[in-house]
PDB file of C-alpha atoms and ligand atoms in Angstrom:
ATOM      1  CA  MET A   1     -11.138  19.128  14.174  1.00 61.00           C
ATOM      2  CA  ALA A   2     -11.923  16.520  11.480  1.00 70.00           C
ATOM      3  CA  VAL A   3     -15.552  16.460  10.301  1.00 75.00           C
ATOM      4  CA  PHE A   4     -17.102  13.076   9.536  1.00 90.00           C
ATOM      5  CA  LYS A   5     -20.355  12.402   7.681  1.00 94.00           C
ATOM      6  CA  PRO A   6     -23.280  13.445   9.919  1.00 94.00           C
ATOM      7  CA  GLU A   7     -25.712  11.183   8.039  1.00 93.00           C
ATOM      8  CA  ASN A   8     -27.091   8.057   9.713  1.00 95.00           C
ATOM      9  CA  VAL A   9     -24.849   5.151   8.729  1.00 97.00           C
ATOM     10  CA  GLU A  10     -27.922   2.900   8.482  1.00 97.00           C
ATOM     11  CA  ASP A  11     -29.265   4.995   5.623  1.00 97.00           C
ATOM     12  CA  PHE A  12     -26.294   3.736   3.575  1.00 97.00           C
ATOM     13  CA  TYR A  13     -25.390   0.357   5.121  1.00 98.00           C
ATOM     14  CA  GLU A  14     -27.316  -2.632   6.471  1.00 98.00           C
ATOM     15  CA  ILE A  15     -25.722  -3.588   9.794  1.00 98.00           C
ATOM     16  CA  GLY A  16     -24.827  -7.303  10.012  1.00 98.00           C
ATOM     17  CA  GLU A  17     -23.232  -9.788  12.405  1.00 97.00           C
ATOM     18  CA  VAL A  18     -20.664  -8.902  15.046  1.00 97.00           C
ATOM     19  CA  LEU A  19     -17.148  -9.798  13.854  1.00 95.00           C
ATOM     20  CA  GLY A  20     -15.349  -8.709  17.017  1.00 93.00           C
ATOM     21  CA  SER A  21     -15.575  -6.402  20.004  1.00 89.00           C
ATOM     22  CA  GLY A  22     -13.320  -4.607  22.442  1.00 80.00           C
ATOM     23  CA  HIS A  23     -13.143  -1.682  24.868  1.00 72.00           C
ATOM     24  CA  PHE A  24     -13.617   0.597  21.852  1.00 76.00           C
ATOM     25  CA  GLY A  25     -16.952  -0.918  20.785  1.00 85.00           C
ATOM     26  CA  GLN A  26     -17.706  -3.455  18.052  1.00 94.00           C
ATOM     27  CA  VAL A  27     -16.688  -4.473  14.554  1.00 96.00           C
ATOM     28  CA  ARG A  28     -19.639  -5.664  12.477  1.00 97.00           C
ATOM     29  CA  GLN A  29     -20.113  -6.849   8.921  1.00 98.00           C
ATOM     30  CA  VAL A  30     -22.043  -4.196   6.976  1.00 98.00           C
ATOM     31  CA  ARG A  31     -23.585  -4.262   3.476  1.00 98.00           C
ATOM     32  CA  GLU A  32     -23.604  -1.171   1.286  1.00 98.00           C
ATOM     33  CA  ARG A  33     -27.242  -0.636   0.225  1.00 98.00           C
ATOM     34  CA  THR A  34     -26.497   0.705  -3.276  1.00 97.00           C
ATOM     35  CA  SER A  35     -23.868  -1.844  -4.384  1.00 97.00           C
ATOM     36  CA  GLY A  36     -24.554  -4.850  -2.137  1.00 98.00           C
ATOM     37  CA  VAL A  37     -20.798  -4.912  -1.340  1.00 97.00           C
ATOM     38  CA  PHE A  38     -19.800  -6.114   2.155  1.00 97.00           C
ATOM     39  CA  TRP A  39     -17.513  -3.997   4.371  1.00 98.00           C
ATOM     40  CA  ALA A  40     -16.439  -4.029   8.016  1.00 97.00           C
ATOM     41  CA  GLY A  41     -17.982  -1.344  10.227  1.00 98.00           C
ATOM     42  CA  LYS A  42     -15.909  -0.382  13.285  1.00 97.00           C
ATOM     43  CA  PHE A  43     -18.422   1.170  15.718  1.00 96.00           C
ATOM     44  CA  LEU A  44     -16.511   3.358  18.176  1.00 95.00           C
ATOM     45  CA  LYS A  45     -18.224   4.684  21.314  1.00 91.00           C
ATOM     46  CA  ILE A  46     -16.932   8.203  21.883  1.00 90.00           C
ATOM     47  CA  ARG A  47     -15.872   8.854  25.474  1.00 85.00           C
ATOM     48  CA  LYS A  48     -18.029  11.559  27.070  1.00 80.00           C
ATOM     49  CA  ILE A  49     -16.254  11.695  30.454  1.00 77.00           C
ATOM     50  CA  ALA A  50     -12.468  12.168  30.256  1.00 71.00           C
ATOM     51  CA  CYS A  51     -11.610   9.610  32.974  1.00 75.00           C
ATOM     52  CA  SER A  52     -14.059   6.974  31.709  1.00 75.00           C
ATOM     53  CA  ARG A  53     -12.498   3.631  30.719  1.00 75.00           C
ATOM     54  CA  LEU A  54     -15.319   2.941  28.264  1.00 76.00           C
ATOM     55  CA  GLY A  55     -15.163   4.161  24.681  1.00 81.00           C
ATOM     56  CA  VAL A  56     -12.399   6.128  23.020  1.00 87.00           C
ATOM     57  CA  GLU A  57     -11.307   9.764  22.906  1.00 88.00           C
ATOM     58  CA  ARG A  58     -12.495  11.487  19.716  1.00 89.00           C
ATOM     59  CA  SER A  59      -8.931  12.739  19.200  1.00 90.00           C
ATOM     60  CA  SER A  60      -7.632   9.158  18.979  1.00 92.00           C
ATOM     61  CA  VAL A  61     -10.308   8.346  16.378  1.00 94.00           C
ATOM     62  CA  GLU A  62      -9.208  11.377  14.354  1.00 94.00           C
ATOM     63  CA  ARG A  63      -5.610  10.106  14.577  1.00 95.00           C
ATOM     64  CA  GLU A  64      -6.632   6.571  13.441  1.00 95.00           C
ATOM     65  CA  VAL A  65      -8.633   8.015  10.505  1.00 96.00           C
ATOM     66  CA  GLU A  66      -5.816  10.357   9.412  1.00 96.00           C
ATOM     67  CA  ILE A  67      -3.308   7.491   9.494  1.00 96.00           C
ATOM     68  CA  LEU A  68      -5.570   5.053   7.594  1.00 96.00           C
ATOM     69  CA  GLN A  69      -6.274   7.706   4.957  1.00 94.00           C
ATOM     70  CA  SER A  70      -2.540   8.254   4.429  1.00 93.00           C
ATOM     71  CA  VAL A  71      -1.134   4.677   4.400  1.00 94.00           C
ATOM     72  CA  GLN A  72      -2.761   3.032   1.381  1.00 94.00           C
ATOM     73  CA  HIS A  73      -1.018  -0.264   0.530  1.00 97.00           C
ATOM     74  CA  PRO A  74      -2.135  -3.753  -0.650  1.00 96.00           C
ATOM     75  CA  ASN A  75      -1.136  -5.215   2.745  1.00 97.00           C
ATOM     76  CA  ILE A  76      -2.901  -2.583   4.843  1.00 98.00           C
ATOM     77  CA  VAL A  77      -6.673  -2.476   5.306  1.00 97.00           C
ATOM     78  CA  THR A  78      -8.321   0.427   3.495  1.00 96.00           C
ATOM     79  CA  LEU A  79     -10.729   2.961   4.986  1.00 97.00           C
ATOM     80  CA  LYS A  80     -13.717   3.821   2.790  1.00 96.00           C
ATOM     81  CA  ASP A  81     -15.889   6.148   4.881  1.00 96.00           C
ATOM     82  CA  VAL A  82     -16.446   7.685   8.318  1.00 97.00           C
ATOM     83  CA  PHE A  83     -19.834   8.509   9.879  1.00 97.00           C
ATOM     84  CA  GLU A  84     -20.489  10.305  13.159  1.00 95.00           C
ATOM     85  CA  SER A  85     -23.519  10.506  15.436  1.00 91.00           C
ATOM     86  CA  ARG A  86     -23.817  12.184  18.871  1.00 87.00           C
ATOM     87  CA  SER A  87     -22.052   9.364  20.710  1.00 88.00           C
ATOM     88  CA  GLU A  88     -20.503   7.147  18.060  1.00 93.00           C
ATOM     89  CA  VAL A  89     -18.082   7.229  15.119  1.00 96.00           C
ATOM     90  CA  VAL A  90     -18.310   4.458  12.510  1.00 97.00           C
ATOM     91  CA  LEU A  91     -15.322   3.588  10.317  1.00 97.00           C
ATOM     92  CA  ILE A  92     -16.279   1.760   7.110  1.00 97.00           C
ATOM     93  CA  LEU A  93     -13.295  -0.492   6.427  1.00 97.00           C
ATOM     94  CA  GLU A  94     -12.291  -3.071   3.825  1.00 96.00           C
ATOM     95  CA  LEU A  95     -13.691  -6.458   4.846  1.00 96.00           C
ATOM     96  CA  VAL A  96     -10.858  -8.972   5.104  1.00 94.00           C
ATOM     97  CA  SER A  97     -12.940 -12.119   5.036  1.00 91.00           C
ATOM     98  CA  GLY A  98     -10.097 -14.644   5.349  1.00 90.00           C
ATOM     99  CA  GLY A  99     -10.035 -14.183   9.118  1.00 88.00           C
ATOM    100  CA  GLU A 100      -6.915 -14.159  11.295  1.00 92.00           C
ATOM    101  CA  LEU A 101      -3.599 -15.512   9.981  1.00 88.00           C
ATOM    102  CA  PHE A 102      -3.123 -17.737  13.004  1.00 85.00           C
ATOM    103  CA  ASP A 103      -6.546 -19.355  12.600  1.00 87.00           C
ATOM    104  CA  PHE A 104      -5.613 -20.123   8.969  1.00 79.00           C
ATOM    105  CA  ILE A 105      -2.385 -21.740  10.158  1.00 78.00           C
ATOM    106  CA  ALA A 106      -4.114 -23.619  12.983  1.00 81.00           C
ATOM    107  CA  GLU A 107      -6.372 -25.248  10.374  1.00 78.00           C
ATOM    108  CA  LYS A 108      -3.343 -26.592   8.498  1.00 72.00           C
ATOM    109  CA  GLU A 109      -1.410 -29.650   9.709  1.00 64.00           C
ATOM    110  CA  ASN A 110       1.795 -27.672   9.945  1.00 69.00           C
ATOM    111  CA  LEU A 111       3.150 -24.597   8.249  1.00 79.00           C
ATOM    112  CA  LEU A 112       6.157 -25.052   5.943  1.00 87.00           C
ATOM    113  CA  GLU A 113       8.961 -22.555   6.537  1.00 91.00           C
ATOM    114  CA  SER A 114       8.570 -21.467   2.899  1.00 91.00           C
ATOM    115  CA  GLU A 115       4.883 -20.660   3.597  1.00 88.00           C
ATOM    116  CA  ALA A 116       5.808 -18.708   6.738  1.00 91.00           C
ATOM    117  CA  ILE A 117       8.323 -16.710   4.674  1.00 95.00           C
ATOM    118  CA  GLU A 118       5.667 -15.814   2.089  1.00 93.00           C
ATOM    119  CA  PHE A 119       3.377 -14.481   4.834  1.00 92.00           C
ATOM    120  CA  MET A 120       6.274 -12.660   6.530  1.00 96.00           C
ATOM    121  CA  LYS A 121       7.269 -11.005   3.229  1.00 97.00           C
ATOM    122  CA  GLN A 122       3.794  -9.452   2.883  1.00 96.00           C
ATOM    123  CA  ILE A 123       3.755  -8.304   6.505  1.00 98.00           C
ATOM    124  CA  LEU A 124       7.184  -6.690   6.003  1.00 98.00           C
ATOM    125  CA  GLU A 125       6.109  -5.015   2.754  1.00 98.00           C
ATOM    126  CA  GLY A 126       3.178  -3.389   4.576  1.00 98.00           C
ATOM    127  CA  LEU A 127       5.461  -2.354   7.446  1.00 98.00           C
ATOM    128  CA  ARG A 128       8.173  -1.013   5.127  1.00 98.00           C
ATOM    129  CA  PHE A 129       5.565   1.235   3.504  1.00 98.00           C
ATOM    130  CA  MET A 130       4.022   2.321   6.813  1.00 98.00           C
ATOM    131  CA  HIS A 131       7.386   2.985   8.503  1.00 98.00           C
ATOM    132  CA  GLY A 132       8.518   4.846   5.364  1.00 97.00           C
ATOM    133  CA  SER A 133       5.607   7.211   6.057  1.00 96.00           C
ATOM    134  CA  ASN A 134       6.816   7.570   9.690  1.00 96.00           C
ATOM    135  CA  VAL A 135       3.815   5.628  10.975  1.00 97.00           C
ATOM    136  CA  ALA A 136       4.174   2.899  13.630  1.00 97.00           C
ATOM    137  CA  HIS A 137       1.345   0.422  14.320  1.00 97.00           C
ATOM    138  CA  PHE A 138       2.207  -0.237  18.022  1.00 97.00           C
ATOM    139  CA  ASP A 139      -0.245  -3.146  18.308  1.00 96.00           C
ATOM    140  CA  LEU A 140       1.146  -5.790  15.979  1.00 97.00           C
ATOM    141  CA  LYS A 141      -0.038  -9.209  17.102  1.00 95.00           C
ATOM    142  CA  PRO A 142      -1.526 -12.289  15.374  1.00 92.00           C
ATOM    143  CA  GLU A 143      -5.093 -11.005  15.878  1.00 92.00           C
ATOM    144  CA  ASN A 144      -4.263  -7.929  13.784  1.00 95.00           C
ATOM    145  CA  ILE A 145      -2.749  -9.859  10.885  1.00 97.00           C
ATOM    146  CA  MET A 146      -5.579 -11.063   8.678  1.00 96.00           C
ATOM    147  CA  LEU A 147      -6.091 -12.741   5.319  1.00 93.00           C
ATOM    148  CA  SER A 148      -8.018 -11.229   2.428  1.00 89.00           C
ATOM    149  CA  ASP A 149      -9.803 -14.492   1.726  1.00 82.00           C
ATOM    150  CA  LYS A 150      -9.952 -18.161   2.738  1.00 75.00           C
ATOM    151  CA  VAL A 151      -9.998 -19.770  -0.690  1.00 75.00           C
ATOM    152  CA  SER A 152      -6.866 -18.847  -2.631  1.00 74.00           C
ATOM    153  CA  SER A 153      -3.722 -20.926  -2.050  1.00 73.00           C
ATOM    154  CA  ASN A 154      -1.669 -17.870  -1.136  1.00 74.00           C
ATOM    155  CA  PRO A 155      -4.103 -15.289   0.328  1.00 81.00           C
ATOM    156  CA  ASN A 156      -3.126 -11.654   0.787  1.00 91.00           C
ATOM    157  CA  ILE A 157      -2.058 -10.441   4.204  1.00 95.00           C
ATOM    158  CA  LYS A 158      -3.855  -7.364   5.575  1.00 97.00           C
ATOM    159  CA  LEU A 159      -2.673  -5.442   8.638  1.00 98.00           C
ATOM    160  CA  ILE A 160      -5.678  -4.161  10.595  1.00 96.00           C
ATOM    161  CA  ASP A 161      -6.600  -2.117  13.670  1.00 95.00           C
ATOM    162  CA  PHE A 162      -4.656   1.156  13.755  1.00 95.00           C
ATOM    163  CA  GLY A 163      -6.232   2.230  17.050  1.00 92.00           C
ATOM    164  CA  LEU A 164      -2.804   2.548  18.735  1.00 93.00           C
ATOM    165  CA  ALA A 165      -0.917   3.716  15.626  1.00 96.00           C
ATOM    166  CA  HIS A 166       1.117   6.935  15.687  1.00 96.00           C
ATOM    167  CA  ARG A 167       2.630   9.193  13.039  1.00 95.00           C
ATOM    168  CA  PHE A 168       6.056  10.559  14.078  1.00 95.00           C
ATOM    169  CA  HIS A 169       6.898  14.178  13.334  1.00 93.00           C
ATOM    170  CA  GLN A 170      10.490  15.506  13.012  1.00 89.00           C
ATOM    171  CA  GLY A 171      12.179  15.847  16.396  1.00 86.00           C
ATOM    172  CA  GLU A 172       9.101  14.664  18.299  1.00 89.00           C
ATOM    173  CA  GLU A 173       9.399  12.275  21.283  1.00 91.00           C
ATOM    174  CA  TYR A 174       6.531   9.799  21.754  1.00 92.00           C
ATOM    175  CA  LYS A 175       5.915   7.426  24.703  1.00 92.00           C
ATOM    176  CA  SER A 176       3.099   4.935  25.272  1.00 89.00           C
ATOM    177  CA  THR A 177       2.645   1.908  27.501  1.00 85.00           C
ATOM    178  CA  SER A 178      -0.258   0.482  25.480  1.00 87.00           C
ATOM    179  CA  GLY A 179      -0.110  -2.875  23.733  1.00 87.00           C
ATOM    180  CA  THR A 180      -0.320  -6.590  24.494  1.00 92.00           C
ATOM    181  CA  PRO A 181       2.328  -7.924  26.960  1.00 94.00           C
ATOM    182  CA  GLN A 182       3.393 -10.920  24.833  1.00 96.00           C
ATOM    183  CA  TYR A 183       4.242  -8.690  21.850  1.00 97.00           C
ATOM    184  CA  ILE A 184       5.413  -5.332  23.252  1.00 96.00           C
ATOM    185  CA  ALA A 185       9.061  -4.249  23.126  1.00 97.00           C
ATOM    186  CA  PRO A 186      11.169  -3.590  26.273  1.00 97.00           C
ATOM    187  CA  GLU A 187      11.212   0.182  25.606  1.00 97.00           C
ATOM    188  CA  VAL A 188       7.401   0.242  25.759  1.00 96.00           C
ATOM    189  CA  ILE A 189       7.422  -1.402  29.205  1.00 96.00           C
ATOM    190  CA  ASN A 190      10.126   1.033  30.383  1.00 95.00           C
ATOM    191  CA  CYS A 191       8.112   3.988  29.068  1.00 94.00           C
ATOM    192  CA  GLU A 192      11.089   5.120  26.987  1.00 95.00           C
ATOM    193  CA  PRO A 193      10.786   7.166  23.764  1.00 95.00           C
ATOM    194  CA  LEU A 194       9.388   4.930  21.017  1.00 96.00           C
ATOM    195  CA  SER A 195      10.065   4.504  17.314  1.00 96.00           C
ATOM    196  CA  THR A 196       9.006   2.193  14.501  1.00 97.00           C
ATOM    197  CA  ALA A 197      11.587  -0.261  15.946  1.00 98.00           C
ATOM    198  CA  ALA A 198       8.963  -1.280  18.526  1.00 98.00           C
ATOM    199  CA  ASP A 199       6.960  -2.839  15.668  1.00 98.00           C
ATOM    200  CA  MET A 200      10.019  -4.851  14.620  1.00 98.00           C
ATOM    201  CA  TRP A 201      10.295  -6.426  18.092  1.00 98.00           C
ATOM    202  CA  SER A 202       6.667  -7.548  17.708  1.00 98.00           C
ATOM    203  CA  ILE A 203       7.548  -9.059  14.301  1.00 98.00           C
ATOM    204  CA  GLY A 204      10.318 -11.048  16.009  1.00 98.00           C
ATOM    205  CA  VAL A 205       7.797 -12.441  18.496  1.00 97.00           C
ATOM    206  CA  ILE A 206       5.263 -13.207  15.724  1.00 95.00           C
ATOM    207  CA  THR A 207       7.923 -15.004  13.637  1.00 96.00           C
ATOM    208  CA  TYR A 208       8.969 -17.077  16.675  1.00 95.00           C
ATOM    209  CA  ILE A 209       5.321 -18.149  17.145  1.00 92.00           C
ATOM    210  CA  LEU A 210       4.781 -18.771  13.406  1.00 91.00           C
ATOM    211  CA  LEU A 211       7.669 -21.286  13.371  1.00 91.00           C
ATOM    212  CA  SER A 212       7.159 -23.000  16.734  1.00 90.00           C
ATOM    213  CA  GLY A 213       3.607 -22.394  17.976  1.00 88.00           C
ATOM    214  CA  LEU A 214       5.197 -21.139  21.220  1.00 91.00           C
ATOM    215  CA  SER A 215       5.151 -17.564  22.539  1.00 93.00           C
ATOM    216  CA  PRO A 216       8.764 -16.676  23.533  1.00 97.00           C
ATOM    217  CA  PHE A 217       8.078 -14.538  26.613  1.00 97.00           C
ATOM    218  CA  GLN A 218       4.648 -15.710  27.799  1.00 94.00           C
ATOM    219  CA  GLY A 219       4.511 -16.281  31.562  1.00 94.00           C
ATOM    220  CA  GLU A 220       1.780 -17.425  33.951  1.00 96.00           C
ATOM    221  CA  THR A 221       0.704 -13.807  34.446  1.00 97.00           C
ATOM    222  CA  ASP A 222       1.087 -10.516  32.545  1.00 96.00           C
ATOM    223  CA  GLU A 223       3.605  -9.403  35.188  1.00 96.00           C
ATOM    224  CA  GLU A 224       5.741 -12.495  34.568  1.00 95.00           C
ATOM    225  CA  THR A 225       5.470 -11.986  30.795  1.00 96.00           C
ATOM    226  CA  LEU A 226       6.638  -8.380  31.144  1.00 96.00           C
ATOM    227  CA  ARG A 227       9.570  -9.502  33.341  1.00 96.00           C
ATOM    228  CA  ASN A 228      10.551 -12.058  30.676  1.00 96.00           C
ATOM    229  CA  VAL A 229      10.406  -9.375  27.960  1.00 97.00           C
ATOM    230  CA  LEU A 230      12.584  -6.994  30.000  1.00 97.00           C
ATOM    231  CA  ALA A 231      15.063  -9.804  30.658  1.00 96.00           C
ATOM    232  CA  THR A 232      14.884 -10.651  26.915  1.00 94.00           C
ATOM    233  CA  LYS A 233      14.889 -14.210  28.197  1.00 86.00           C
ATOM    234  CA  TYR A 234      13.987 -16.713  25.450  1.00 92.00           C
ATOM    235  CA  GLU A 235      15.445 -19.820  23.820  1.00 94.00           C
ATOM    236  CA  PHE A 236      14.987 -21.998  20.728  1.00 96.00           C
ATOM    237  CA  ASP A 237      13.752 -25.200  22.384  1.00 94.00           C
ATOM    238  CA  GLU A 238      14.888 -28.017  20.067  1.00 94.00           C
ATOM    239  CA  ARG A 239      11.588 -29.849  20.666  1.00 92.00           C
ATOM    240  CA  TYR A 240       9.814 -27.016  18.802  1.00 90.00           C
ATOM    241  CA  PHE A 241      12.568 -25.608  16.573  1.00 92.00           C
ATOM    242  CA  SER A 242      14.073 -28.828  15.206  1.00 89.00           C
ATOM    243  CA  MET A 243      12.615 -28.059  11.749  1.00 88.00           C
ATOM    244  CA  ALA A 244      13.546 -24.346  11.791  1.00 92.00           C
ATOM    245  CA  SER A 245      16.567 -23.283   9.729  1.00 95.00           C
ATOM    246  CA  SER A 246      19.514 -21.465  11.300  1.00 95.00           C
ATOM    247  CA  MET A 247      18.677 -18.480   9.050  1.00 96.00           C
ATOM    248  CA  ALA A 248      15.199 -18.329  10.566  1.00 97.00           C
ATOM    249  CA  LYS A 249      16.672 -18.263  14.082  1.00 97.00           C
ATOM    250  CA  ASP A 250      19.158 -15.593  13.036  1.00 98.00           C
ATOM    251  CA  PHE A 251      16.248 -13.514  11.630  1.00 98.00           C
ATOM    252  CA  ILE A 252      14.411 -13.747  14.970  1.00 98.00           C
ATOM    253  CA  GLN A 253      17.548 -12.968  17.001  1.00 98.00           C
ATOM    254  CA  LYS A 254      18.178  -9.802  14.959  1.00 98.00           C
ATOM    255  CA  LEU A 255      14.657  -8.610  15.850  1.00 98.00           C
ATOM    256  CA  LEU A 256      14.535  -9.614  19.540  1.00 98.00           C
ATOM    257  CA  GLU A 257      17.330  -7.152  20.257  1.00 97.00           C
ATOM    258  CA  ARG A 258      16.818  -5.200  23.490  1.00 96.00           C
ATOM    259  CA  ASN A 259      18.396  -2.072  21.983  1.00 97.00           C
ATOM    260  CA  PRO A 260      15.937  -0.640  19.407  1.00 97.00           C
ATOM    261  CA  ASN A 261      18.856   0.827  17.418  1.00 97.00           C
ATOM    262  CA  GLU A 262      20.343  -2.680  17.023  1.00 97.00           C
ATOM    263  CA  ARG A 263      17.098  -4.189  15.707  1.00 98.00           C
ATOM    264  CA  MET A 264      16.596  -4.829  11.977  1.00 98.00           C
ATOM    265  CA  THR A 265      14.262  -2.405  10.193  1.00 98.00           C
ATOM    266  CA  ALA A 266      11.534  -3.708   7.860  1.00 98.00           C
ATOM    267  CA  GLU A 267      13.802  -2.780   4.938  1.00 98.00           C
ATOM    268  CA  GLU A 268      16.712  -4.788   6.443  1.00 98.00           C
ATOM    269  CA  CYS A 269      14.402  -7.733   7.145  1.00 98.00           C
ATOM    270  CA  LEU A 270      13.442  -7.901   3.460  1.00 98.00           C
ATOM    271  CA  LEU A 271      17.175  -8.163   2.625  1.00 97.00           C
ATOM    272  CA  HIS A 272      17.904 -10.833   5.286  1.00 98.00           C
ATOM    273  CA  PRO A 273      18.960 -14.202   3.731  1.00 97.00           C
ATOM    274  CA  TRP A 274      15.983 -15.996   5.332  1.00 97.00           C
ATOM    275  CA  ILE A 275      13.608 -13.772   3.370  1.00 96.00           C
ATOM    276  CA  LYS A 276      15.738 -12.903   0.337  1.00 90.00           C
ATOM    277  CA  MET A 277      16.799 -16.478  -0.459  1.00 77.00           C
ATOM    278  CA  SER A 278      13.215 -17.697  -0.700  1.00 74.00           C
TER     279      SER A 278
HETATM  280  C1  BD4 B 301     -14.057 -11.824   8.808  1.00 97.58           C
HETATM  281  C2  BD4 B 301     -13.620 -10.990  10.003  1.00 97.58           C
HETATM  282  C3  BD4 B 301     -13.684 -11.554  11.290  1.00 97.58           C
HETATM  283  C4  BD4 B 301     -13.310 -10.816  12.412  1.00 97.58           C
HETATM  284  C5  BD4 B 301     -12.864  -9.502  12.233  1.00 97.58           C
HETATM  285  C6  BD4 B 301     -12.791  -8.934  10.940  1.00 97.58           C
HETATM  286  C7  BD4 B 301     -13.171  -9.665   9.803  1.00 97.58           C
HETATM  287  C8  BD4 B 301     -12.283  -7.608  11.113  1.00 97.58           C
HETATM  288  C9  BD4 B 301     -11.976  -6.550  10.241  1.00 97.58           C
HETATM  289  C10 BD4 B 301     -11.414  -5.374  10.754  1.00 97.58           C
HETATM  290  C11 BD4 B 301     -11.189  -5.225  12.151  1.00 97.58           C
HETATM  291  C12 BD4 B 301     -10.584  -3.962  12.726  1.00 97.58           C
HETATM  292  C13 BD4 B 301     -11.523  -6.266  13.019  1.00 97.58           C
HETATM  293  C14 BD4 B 301     -12.054  -7.433  12.509  1.00 97.58           C
HETATM  294  N1  BD4 B 301     -12.416  -8.581  13.154  1.00 97.58           N
HETATM  295  C15 BD4 B 301     -12.348  -8.803  14.602  1.00 97.58           C
HETATM  296  C16 BD4 B 301     -11.204  -9.725  14.944  1.00 97.58           C
HETATM  297  C17 BD4 B 301      -9.901  -9.182  14.441  1.00 97.58           C
HETATM  298  N2  BD4 B 301      -8.758  -9.943  14.965  1.00 97.58           N
HETATM  299  C18 BD4 B 301     -11.209  -4.503   9.605  1.00 97.58           C
HETATM  300  O1  BD4 B 301     -10.698  -3.393   9.609  1.00 97.58           O
HETATM  301  N3  BD4 B 301     -11.617  -5.138   8.498  1.00 97.58           N
HETATM  302  C19 BD4 B 301     -12.104  -6.382   8.820  1.00 97.58           C
HETATM  303  O2  BD4 B 301     -12.555  -7.180   8.028  1.00 97.58           O
END
């Protein structure tokens, strides 16, 4: 069992504003008392009763920590420290103060395809590294793609939130039905054995949204969305894709492949003409 620092996190960090919250607990801005440096504190309530829906299993926190400690890359958020009290674990994470990628794009008139490619390249570089270490994120969505800062003209992409991530071991079969309906791959819905290819489906959905502002499979309800994903029913509506190049559409089509073995890997995406030619 992993041992985290038993000291009180508030002895080392001033706890600031809430940045986000979820079933797991909260993410808050924290300030390191010695250096004055700002970090993000992910406060995780540890589940005391096995069937409780609130909080998280300690074992899943250990998995998230082990994965974050092993995938260190410029496009992946870094983990600095871990504290534990009787009912809570606190991850001290790199603060990515540029906010969510999609908020950055929403603030711009419209995103040039060349700008979308630059963002996609960084996302793929982070994924290529992670997948090369046999780690899948399993919760890739716009909310988990953030920018290092708001000011520079081409801010750094940071992949965050490894709460559903998994490290594959040789010969191991892994199934999970977790994730967000709009972005999850058909094999997740069908509870089939998963691989890093499930992340690549999510990248296809994210690219489709980046270029059109539309979500390819979104229905009126989660059930309808899941049916659309399983049917792999989507189109490039000319009203929203008139500016998109044919290479961009080909890139998306090679990711929204129902068969995970047919889908491009992160490595193959970085060699695709849409990415390579830019
Ligand atoms: C400036 C800002 C605003 C909201 C933030 C974050 C940073 C943030 C961060 C992280 C997580 C897991 C969630 C976060 N959230 C919650 C929303 C994430 N989509 C994190 O790991 N580092 C962050 O800066």
